[in-house]
Amino acid sequence: MDAVSVAPSDARAADDARWMAAAEALARRGLGRTAPNPPVGAILVSREGRVVTRGWTQPGGRPHAERIALDAAGAAARGATLYVTLEPCSHFGRTPPCADAVIEAGVARVVAAIVDPDPRVSGQGLERLRAAGIEVALGAGEAGARRLAAGHISRVTRGRPHVTLKLAVSADGKIAGEGGRPVAITGEASRAQVHMMRAESDAILVGVGTVLADDPELTCRLPGMADRSPIRVVLDGALRTPSAAKIVATARDMPTWIVCGEQASSDAEARLASAGVDILRVRRIGDRLDLAEALLMFASRGITRLMVEGGAAVAKSLLAADLVDEAIVLTGPSTLGASAIPSPDLGVLTDRSRFSASADCKLGGDVWRAYDRLGPSRTQV
């Protein structure tokens, strides 16, 4: 007789929540490293409640988390429960389906946090497990798993990356010094957290104004995490980025993309391309680059999680185009004065019909506020 999804008892539900939280912690190790695949965590637990093995999606998206845990377990997987943050895949890609591997391993029960919205899967993996007589439970740790898979969900359902806007704002509402001069707005604790955000993103985007004013490296500078630096992307409609800019000078070591207009100088393109920069051309809408087209292009290149760090014009344009999915606003304790560059209007983030406040806390001497874009209700298979 085929198994069906079972509503767990309170005790089992508590166990499921505890193990799924551990699987989510494993999945987080893959953030910023698994694109175009989602970061997934998996734990095999014996009937006696002991960890058999664990796994998480490896850099580049392979092997999958389930495959790692199952291969390490061998015969010990038989009769165990598999906790996994995303439905096991059911399609043939570069490797056979994980759902088939789960069945072959003799796993007795699978607890999945969320259904994979990829149309090649979308509930079919779970149905395959049920048809094989495996008990399936769905929904433990759903909220955390959705946050981890936000980039994957956005890419397969909307064709664009999940966009996180980060802004550092002074106590008097400014984001840079006079004339765009870079100034330290937040403290060390906030800066370390921002570098962790970079490490957990597939790409980081700024406008050319930020490059000209600040000459940033846009890398992850946490100790031992230089290899977690994201792809650097610059919006530069007329290709004004100088060859001496740090992101150009290091383009052969760290991928750098510059997005320009269709009419930008071919000579400037050749100059930047000779330094190892990838040039992406998109159309213009008025005097602005078509940001929606740029995001579609990023997704086609495998980007699932995009972090936007500046400047004011880029932030304003993305908010106006309703292309921001998450916003992090860091407010420092100091003021910069009337001549400093003002922050874009952030009133949209407090519009409860568009965003909800998801965090409000102190980080050192700074205030950290997070906002999540509201979307249509999601259904499960």
C-alpha positions as a printed NumPy array, in Angstrom:
array([[  0.   ,   0.   ,   0.   ],
       [  1.404,   3.386,  -0.988],
       [  2.24 ,   5.814,   1.793],
       [  0.57 ,   9.2  ,   2.046],
       [  1.588,  12.484,   3.618],
       [  1.018,  12.253,   7.36 ],
       [  0.299,  15.064,   9.791],
       [  2.926,  14.546,  12.527],
       [  2.112,  14.39 ,  16.23 ],
       [  3.213,  17.272,  18.436],
       [  6.31 ,  15.374,  19.588],
       [  7.233,  14.373,  16.068],
       [  6.565,  17.911,  14.839],
       [  9.003,  19.237,  17.441],
       [ 11.632,  16.736,  16.316],
       [ 11.006,  17.637,  12.671],
       [ 11.429,  21.348,  13.42 ],
       [ 14.677,  20.709,  15.305],
       [ 16.233,  18.563,  12.582],
       [ 15.07 ,  20.875,   9.822],
       [ 16.71 ,  23.83 ,  11.573],
       [ 19.959,  21.851,  11.487],
       [ 19.445,  21.132,   7.772],
       [ 18.875,  24.847,   7.139],
       [ 22.163,  25.647,   8.876],
       [ 23.894,  23.259,   6.486],
       [ 22.149,  24.778,   3.457],
       [ 23.349,  28.225,   4.467],
       [ 26.927,  27.101,   3.839],
       [ 26.109,  27.057,   0.137],
       [ 24.663,  30.566,  -0.148],
       [ 26.517,  32.446,  -2.867],
       [ 28.327,  29.298,  -4.071],
       [ 25.774,  26.96 ,  -5.67 ],
       [ 24.255,  29.066,  -8.471],
       [ 22.441,  28.39 , -10.659],
       [ 21.249,  25.637,  -8.303],
       [ 19.716,  26.411,  -4.909],
       [ 21.585,  25.857,  -1.64 ],
       [ 20.098,  22.787,   0.05 ],
       [ 20.84 ,  21.04 ,   3.323],
       [ 20.094,  17.394,   4.136],
       [ 20.369,  15.246,   7.267],
       [ 19.733,  11.525,   7.616],
       [ 18.463,  10.538,  11.071],
       [ 18.195,   6.942,  12.294],
       [ 15.094,   5.392,  13.879],
       [ 16.825,   5.88 ,  17.232],
       [ 17.149,   9.625,  16.629],
       [ 20.854,   9.765,  15.852],
       [ 22.466,  11.593,  12.942],
       [ 23.602,   9.114,  10.31 ],
       [ 25.091,  11.555,   7.804],
       [ 24.587,  15.062,   6.497],
       [ 25.206,  16.972,   3.295],
       [ 24.832,  20.328,   1.585],
       [ 24.942,  21.424,  -2.048],
       [ 28.526,  21.856,  -3.191],
       [ 30.046,  24.824,  -5.083],
       [ 28.73 ,  25.006,  -8.62 ],
       [ 25.543,  23.177,  -7.622],
       [ 26.812,  19.576,  -7.679],
       [ 26.691,  17.161,  -5.983],
       [ 23.273,  17.745,  -4.45 ],
       [ 22.86 ,  17.664,  -0.669],
       [ 20.773,  14.455,  -0.657],
       [ 23.264,  12.607,  -2.827],
       [ 26.149,  13.499,  -0.499],
       [ 24.253,  12.334,   2.596],
       [ 23.045,   9.115,   0.961],
       [ 26.413,   8.171,  -0.506],
       [ 28.107,   8.68 ,   2.858],
       [ 25.44 ,   6.643,   4.673],
       [ 25.465,   3.571,   2.462],
       [ 23.415,   0.782,   4.037],
       [ 22.791,   2.903,   7.153],
       [ 20.287,   4.978,   5.151],
       [ 17.792,   2.083,   5.168],
       [ 14.897,   2.869,   7.474],
       [ 16.177,   6.366,   8.278],
       [ 14.414,   9.724,   7.96 ],
       [ 15.775,  12.252,   5.483],
       [ 15.357,  15.919,   6.36 ],
       [ 15.865,  18.161,   3.352],
       [ 15.234,  21.887,   2.894],
       [ 13.924,  21.522,  -0.673],
       [ 11.97 ,  18.778,  -2.406],
       [ 14.338,  16.176,  -3.924],
       [ 14.655,  16.6  ,  -7.687],
       [ 12.83 ,  14.227, -10.031],
       [ 14.404,  15.071, -13.397],
       [ 17.57 ,  13.939, -15.147],
       [ 20.191,  16.657, -15.404],
       [ 23.922,  16.088, -15.129],
       [ 23.076,  13.443, -12.528],
       [ 20.119,  11.064, -12.007],
       [ 17.179,  12.282,  -9.893],
       [ 17.731,  12.543,  -6.148],
       [ 14.225,  11.137,  -5.582],
       [ 15.344,   7.873,  -7.218],
       [ 18.458,   7.761,  -5.049],
       [ 16.313,   8.208,  -1.919],
       [ 14.086,   5.306,  -2.968],
       [ 17.016,   3.046,  -3.821],
       [ 18.665,   3.78 ,  -0.462],
       [ 15.647,   2.438,   1.425],
       [ 14.838,   5.654,   3.297],
       [ 11.594,   5.2  ,   5.245],
       [ 10.487,   8.806,   5.673],
       [ 11.252,  12.14 ,   3.99 ],
       [ 10.598,  15.513,   5.595],
       [ 10.859,  18.349,   3.052],
       [ 10.545,  22.002,   4.007],
       [  9.152,  23.269,   0.69 ],
       [  8.155,  22.115,  -2.769],
       [ 10.599,  22.981,  -5.559],
       [  8.805,  25.461,  -7.878],
       [ 10.997,  24.419, -10.815],
       [  8.451,  23.075, -13.343],
       [ 10.717,  20.081, -13.953],
       [ 10.064,  19.065, -10.332],
       [  7.164,  20.97 ,  -8.7  ],
       [  5.798,  18.179,  -6.536],
       [  6.791,  15.317,  -8.805],
       [  9.717,  14.372,  -6.574],
       [  7.444,  14.012,  -3.56 ],
       [  4.856,  12.072,  -5.553],
       [  7.546,   9.669,  -6.707],
       [  8.539,   9.061,  -3.082],
       [  4.936,   8.486,  -2.024],
       [  4.382,   6.066,  -4.889],
       [  7.362,   4.051,  -3.652],
       [  5.783,   3.712,  -0.203],
       [  7.87 ,   6.346,   1.545],
       [  6.121,   8.48 ,   4.157],
       [  6.351,  12.152,   3.203],
       [  5.885,  15.182,   5.459],
       [  5.927,  18.713,   4.073],
       [  6.256,  22.135,   5.664],
       [  8.643,  21.846,   8.626],
       [ 10.89 ,  24.911,   8.597],
       [  9.081,  26.391,   5.601],
       [  9.8  ,  30.061,   6.338],
       [ 13.54 ,  29.564,   6.753],
       [ 13.768,  27.311,   3.72 ],
       [ 11.986,  29.877,   1.558],
       [ 14.492,  32.522,   2.556],
       [ 17.382,  30.225,   1.709],
       [ 15.862,  29.321,  -1.66 ],
       [ 14.616,  32.845,  -2.462],
       [ 17.057,  33.252,  -5.343],
       [ 16.147,  29.909,  -6.882],
       [ 12.423,  30.578,  -6.45 ],
       [ 12.727,  33.99 ,  -8.097],
       [ 14.799,  32.695, -11.002],
       [ 12.473,  29.806, -11.897],
       [  9.183,  31.653, -11.318],
       [ 10.012,  35.198, -12.485],
       [ 13.096,  34.73 , -14.623],
       [ 15.172,  37.158, -12.565],
       [ 17.337,  37.075,  -9.441],
       [ 16.166,  37.852,  -5.928],
       [ 17.271,  41.471,  -5.389],
       [ 18.504,  42.68 ,  -2.004],
       [ 19.127,  46.416,  -1.684],
       [ 21.589,  47.501,   1.021],
       [ 21.799,  51.129,   2.101],
       [ 23.954,  52.695,   4.813],
       [ 22.347,  55.948,   5.977],
       [ 23.61 ,  58.543,   8.433],
       [ 21.494,  59.774,  11.323],
       [ 20.527,  62.795,   9.198],
       [ 19.548,  60.695,   6.183],
       [ 22.677,  60.95 ,   4.023],
       [ 24.517,  58.164,   2.154],
       [ 27.793,  59.854,   1.137],
       [ 29.807,  62.973,   1.809],
       [ 29.766,  66.157,  -0.222],
       [ 30.208,  65.455,  -3.935],
       [ 29.834,  61.717,  -3.351],
       [ 32.959,  61.523,  -1.172],
       [ 32.993,  58.134,   0.591],
       [ 32.687,  58.303,   4.366],
       [ 32.355,  55.683,   7.088],
       [ 28.703,  55.715,   8.107],
       [ 28.453,  52.465,  10.044],
       [ 30.702,  50.654,  12.503],
       [ 32.846,  47.541,  12.283],
       [ 30.073,  45.114,  13.274],
       [ 27.808,  46.341,  10.472],
       [ 30.614,  46.301,   7.924],
       [ 31.453,  42.702,   8.816],
       [ 27.809,  41.726,   8.372],
       [ 27.701,  43.466,   4.983],
       [ 30.745,  41.488,   3.872],
       [ 28.942,  38.304,   4.927],
       [ 26.01 ,  39.418,   2.761],
       [ 28.449,  39.748,  -0.132],
       [ 29.73 ,  36.231,   0.502],
       [ 26.162,  34.9  ,   0.416],
       [ 25.304,  36.621,  -2.885],
       [ 25.984,  35.438,  -6.418],
       [ 26.645,  38.969,  -7.662],
       [ 26.954,  42.503,  -6.318],
       [ 25.813,  45.575,  -8.277],
       [ 26.671,  49.273,  -8.12 ],
       [ 26.262,  52.244, -10.406],
       [ 29.148,  53.848, -12.251],
       [ 28.85 ,  56.872,  -9.951],
       [ 29.955,  54.692,  -7.053],
       [ 32.92 ,  53.419,  -9.075],
       [ 34.01 ,  56.943, -10.028],
       [ 33.609,  58.34 ,  -6.51 ],
       [ 34.801,  55.431,  -4.373],
       [ 36.794,  53.058,  -6.633],
       [ 35.544,  50.02 ,  -4.644],
       [ 36.862,  46.47 ,  -4.9  ],
       [ 33.424,  44.938,  -4.129],
       [ 35.016,  41.831,  -2.637],
       [ 34.424,  39.887,   0.562],
       [ 37.138,  40.928,   2.987],
       [ 36.307,  38.682,   5.917],
       [ 39.339,  36.648,   7.014],
       [ 39.7  ,  33.48 ,   4.981],
       [ 36.7  ,  34.243,   2.77 ],
       [ 38.221,  36.012,  -0.218],
       [ 37.14 ,  33.105,  -2.419],
       [ 33.53 ,  33.857,  -1.487],
       [ 33.57 ,  37.205,  -3.317],
       [ 30.619,  37.621,  -5.699],
       [ 30.632,  38.562,  -9.376],
       [ 31.003,  42.355,  -9.612],
       [ 28.462,  44.2  , -11.776],
       [ 28.436,  47.887, -12.724],
       [ 25.606,  49.809, -14.36 ],
       [ 27.434,  52.158, -16.731],
       [ 25.28 ,  53.306, -19.613],
       [ 28.042,  55.15 , -21.497],
       [ 31.006,  52.976, -20.422],
       [ 32.707,  55.669, -18.357],
       [ 34.419,  53.15 , -16.06 ],
       [ 38.174,  53.919, -16.226],
       [ 40.714,  51.227, -16.996],
       [ 42.509,  52.076, -13.745],
       [ 39.441,  51.243, -11.616],
       [ 40.097,  48.407,  -9.18 ],
       [ 37.265,  46.293, -10.538],
       [ 38.783,  46.548, -14.026],
       [ 42.389,  46.036, -12.947],
       [ 41.387,  42.809, -11.149],
       [ 38.841,  41.576, -13.713],
       [ 40.999,  38.655, -14.833],
       [ 41.1  ,  37.372, -11.253],
       [ 37.531,  38.167, -10.195],
       [ 34.658,  38.251, -12.703],
       [ 33.476,  41.757, -13.579],
       [ 30.464,  42.626, -15.73 ],
       [ 29.581,  46.1  , -16.963],
       [ 26.059,  46.771, -18.221],
       [ 25.835,  49.539, -20.792],
       [ 23.387,  50.95 , -23.328],
       [ 23.065,  49.666, -26.863],
       [ 24.697,  52.817, -28.243],
       [ 27.72 ,  52.879, -25.919],
       [ 31.122,  53.335, -27.571],
       [ 32.555,  50.228, -29.219],
       [ 36.05 ,  51.606, -28.555],
       [ 35.294,  51.812, -24.829],
       [ 33.931,  48.28 , -24.94 ],
       [ 37.117,  47.025, -26.599],
       [ 39.238,  48.824, -23.99 ],
       [ 37.375,  47.235, -21.073],
       [ 37.033,  43.832, -22.7  ],
       [ 40.795,  43.701, -23.257],
       [ 41.175,  43.9  , -19.473],
       [ 38.887,  40.905, -18.99 ],
       [ 35.581,  42.692, -18.357],
       [ 32.358,  41.213, -19.746],
       [ 30.235,  43.877, -21.453],
       [ 26.461,  43.383, -21.467],
       [ 24.299,  45.681, -23.568],
       [ 20.663,  46.447, -22.767],
       [ 18.203,  48.931, -24.159],
       [ 17.433,  52.268, -22.561],
       [ 14.126,  53.517, -21.27 ],
       [ 14.442,  57.283, -21.475],
       [ 17.774,  58.208, -19.921],
       [ 17.999,  55.017, -17.848],
       [ 19.117,  51.489, -18.599],
       [ 16.311,  48.945, -18.679],
       [ 16.87 ,  47.337, -15.289],
       [ 14.261,  44.645, -15.83 ],
       [ 16.048,  43.51 , -18.989],
       [ 19.37 ,  43.542, -17.142],
       [ 17.969,  41.318, -14.388],
       [ 16.644,  38.855, -16.958],
       [ 20.102,  38.775, -18.513],
       [ 21.729,  38.106, -15.133],
       [ 19.359,  35.183, -14.501],
       [ 20.153,  33.716, -17.91 ],
       [ 23.794,  33.693, -16.794],
       [ 22.951,  31.773, -13.626],
       [ 22.637,  34.601, -11.086],
       [ 19.99 ,  33.866,  -8.453],
       [ 20.854,  36.287,  -5.614],
       [ 21.829,  39.878,  -6.447],
       [ 23.026,  42.332,  -3.799],
       [ 22.777,  46.032,  -4.675],
       [ 25.099,  48.393,  -2.797],
       [ 24.678,  51.736,  -4.511],
       [ 24.421,  54.46 ,  -5.199],
       [ 21.368,  56.618,  -4.678],
       [ 20.315,  56.692,  -8.349],
       [ 20.463,  52.903,  -8.673],
       [ 18.492,  52.402,  -5.461],
       [ 15.876,  54.939,  -6.521],
       [ 15.493,  53.355,  -9.966],
       [ 15.117,  49.82 ,  -8.612],
       [ 12.547,  50.897,  -6.024],
       [ 10.615,  52.885,  -8.627],
       [ 10.575,  49.875, -10.962],
       [  9.367,  47.601,  -8.117],
       [ 12.392,  45.344,  -8.554],
       [ 13.549,  45.199,  -4.921],
       [ 12.621,  42.024,  -3.031],
       [ 14.442,  42.735,   0.225],
       [ 15.99 ,  45.88 ,   1.664],
       [ 18.535,  46.267,   4.444],
       [ 18.852,  49.798,   5.831],
       [ 21.752,  50.428,   8.234],
       [ 21.522,  53.708,  10.128],
       [ 24.703,  54.998,  11.718],
       [ 24.832,  57.308,  14.75 ],
       [ 26.667,  60.25 ,  13.124],
       [ 25.427,  63.116,  10.955],
       [ 27.065,  64.212,   7.694],
       [ 25.607,  67.691,   7.232],
       [ 23.445,  69.527,   4.746],
       [ 25.925,  69.325,   1.84 ],
       [ 26.192,  65.509,   1.934],
       [ 24.406,  63.286,  -0.579],
       [ 20.862,  62.484,   0.595],
       [ 19.418,  59.001,   0.689],
       [ 16.722,  58.13 ,  -1.851],
       [ 13.192,  58.364,  -0.479],
       [ 12.666,  55.188,   1.522],
       [  8.98 ,  55.781,   2.133],
       [  8.135,  52.878,  -0.152],
       [  9.742,  50.497,   2.344],
       [  7.28 ,  51.533,   5.037],
       [  4.317,  51.176,   2.668],
       [  2.606,  48.187,   4.254],
       [  0.942,  47.276,   0.984],
       [  4.364,  46.642,  -0.596],
       [  6.842,  45.771,   2.17 ],
       [  6.792,  44.318,   5.649],
       [  9.391,  45.006,   8.32 ],
       [ 11.144,  41.708,   9.082],
       [ 13.904,  42.853,  11.474],
       [ 14.751,  45.86 ,  13.616],
       [ 17.787,  45.526,  15.865],
       [ 20.974,  47.151,  17.095],
       [ 24.297,  46.104,  15.621],
       [ 27.068,  47.777,  17.56 ],
       [ 26.217,  51.465,  17.46 ],
       [ 24.061,  51.108,  14.354],
       [ 20.395,  50.317,  13.758],
       [ 19.737,  47.45 ,  11.335],
       [ 16.312,  47.336,   9.679],
       [ 15.2  ,  44.741,   7.145],
       [ 12.165,  44.877,   4.868],
       [ 10.656,  42.096,   2.764],
       [  8.595,  42.67 ,  -0.338],
       [  5.043,  41.415,  -0.051],
       [  3.879,  39.022,  -2.762],
       [  0.918,  36.835,  -3.619],
       [  0.211,  33.973,  -1.26 ],
       [  2.057,  30.795,  -2.147],
       [  0.402,  27.399,  -2.414],
       [  1.963,  24.047,  -1.8  ],
       [  1.646,  20.864,  -3.822]])
